[in-house]
């Protein structure tokens, strides 16, 4: 050993130490550079992820602002009054709305369906700055009634007509407005400044002066940039390396927040490496992309300074340590060896004493713990049995320590506890003994297992216990013992059961209340539906005359009835009358009364008002019923009854007249044969006979109209009945040289009619046509199967005669109405009655001076006709 030491010299040792130290310094510097590079990349990643999160937050804020503006516009559109005469009030409302939306909204306007501006705030003049012109042109878009859109994006030129670039970019929101019939009345429009939106959300974040905020459209157009001369150009103009353009385009179109590094051109045209964080902003069906731009050098600048300072300090410290080490190394080496040996001996003694103290401390802690605890050794004998466990089981520690009877307080037969199974390492036995006792590995204590069990008589009580057992390891990691705790959770179990029962009771009550509420809401909705369906309108009015409720509420004069005094909706001429009835109601006298009012369409309506006091309140229930039609029906019934009485009277008179006329006619004929009159006497005889015949025809018409016989229907061919009727007016047709045109379908079905009655109806219509047509005129008769109802036949009789004036059309079927000099006025009335008894329809279309067309529609017969069509 002495020879070995004599070979080494102090110089050799110092050289070795120097070489080792230099190597160490080089390795430290190399490791520091690697750490610096890794930390720099980590710093860049953290910075980029933070800015990506900021970009996503800003994008979400911009989307919320746009949606909020749209919702405010929607609310404003339901209450705004688009009245040109009240434009000042409308613009004042817009100004308040603009101030409530803060700075992003630059302008709010309202236009009609033709794109004319009804109101605009701020109220820019057409010759104002460029921004005002841009906004006015946007508001005057003719396609104003399209769906709600947030496009197109708008860019406002720099101030000055020839200036290059854009001052500001914006986004437009349109909200069409519809009336109660679904017709577009115009739209509300708003312009949001994209620059202001970015400033609103990026300003409070204080991203630093070096960070720029850019905004791009879906197609890559630059919308917001610090340099106004690049706004409106393609995003590729910002990329410094051509090979990065494709990656740049795909990066800007990302559907979620992301970041990347690029080389771009700054305002001076120099290439700068930057970190770009982007996030998409969804704008309706369109989108924007927000980008936060930070120079790479700014991000890593602090890392470079820290690395330089740490490296310099480390190098200085290493040099200092080298000098100190070389100076004292040799001197203290031997002393250090001696002190090290002495220290180890002292530490061994302290360690042994520390173990003894820790053992006593642990035993004291376990013994004094309120949780029942025991510890068993590798041989399954009890090492510790604390006081709490003795109180729980009734077995004291003196009787239990040193024995393997720890099962005895719990089970009658010998069986392992969880601690025994852990000591043996046979964890599969847990399922055999504790499979039904919720045994599982503990989530809080390493390598521990827990279980639950119930005991009928443990310490004189029924108890629920929670077992938790864990192994005790030596310094080599081997299990030398196991500790197990037994916690009495009886109160917790009882509380859990009580809470569960209480929760079930509450749930049942809640379900019952929900069902009851649903039934009440359904009943309320049903009753409300019944009230709204009633033809009567119901008003609930308080004692001051204010309307609290009105069924089927209508809007009058652009305001609702609710909350308004009921007299505001009463015509001025009726207010005194209604107020007097209201005063009677205040005295408890409620009687129905009638009002004649003017409806919105200008017609006069008769209303029945029935007031009643609502029991238990001071409020009054008014039921308003429109009885205009009821009064018309009553009048029509009264008129019908008068006509029926007149018909019966006319029938009686006509019957008596017919007998007298028959006698007069016969007497005239006898006198003419006996006397053989000539000249004026013969002429007077003829006039008397013609007037008698005219009166006889009138009497027959009255009898036929007043007491029509029941039709004896039979299947009859349409063509045959038409030709038969034409033959009866052949003389009139021949005398006036009238042309008859016939148009009959080949597949006509027979119709069920009384041939005599229907012939009379056709005869009346043909005679009217002959009388109306001038000499040489035309009558067209057609018969066809109905196009809208194949179970019926349509007959049309059309002439080119004088026609019927519009004033006479409503009275054509009235009895005794005639436009002829010798007409009875019962011909068309008879036709209408005959068509009614045959379940048919008759319609007359006529224009004065152009002719008349009569359309008859009759159902076809299900039986075959006796004569062909």
Coordinates of C-alpha atoms in Angstrom, one line a residue, residues 149 170 563:
X149 CA -77.5 35.8 -43.3
X170 CA -67.2 44.5 -41.1
X563 CA -103.7 46.6 -20.0

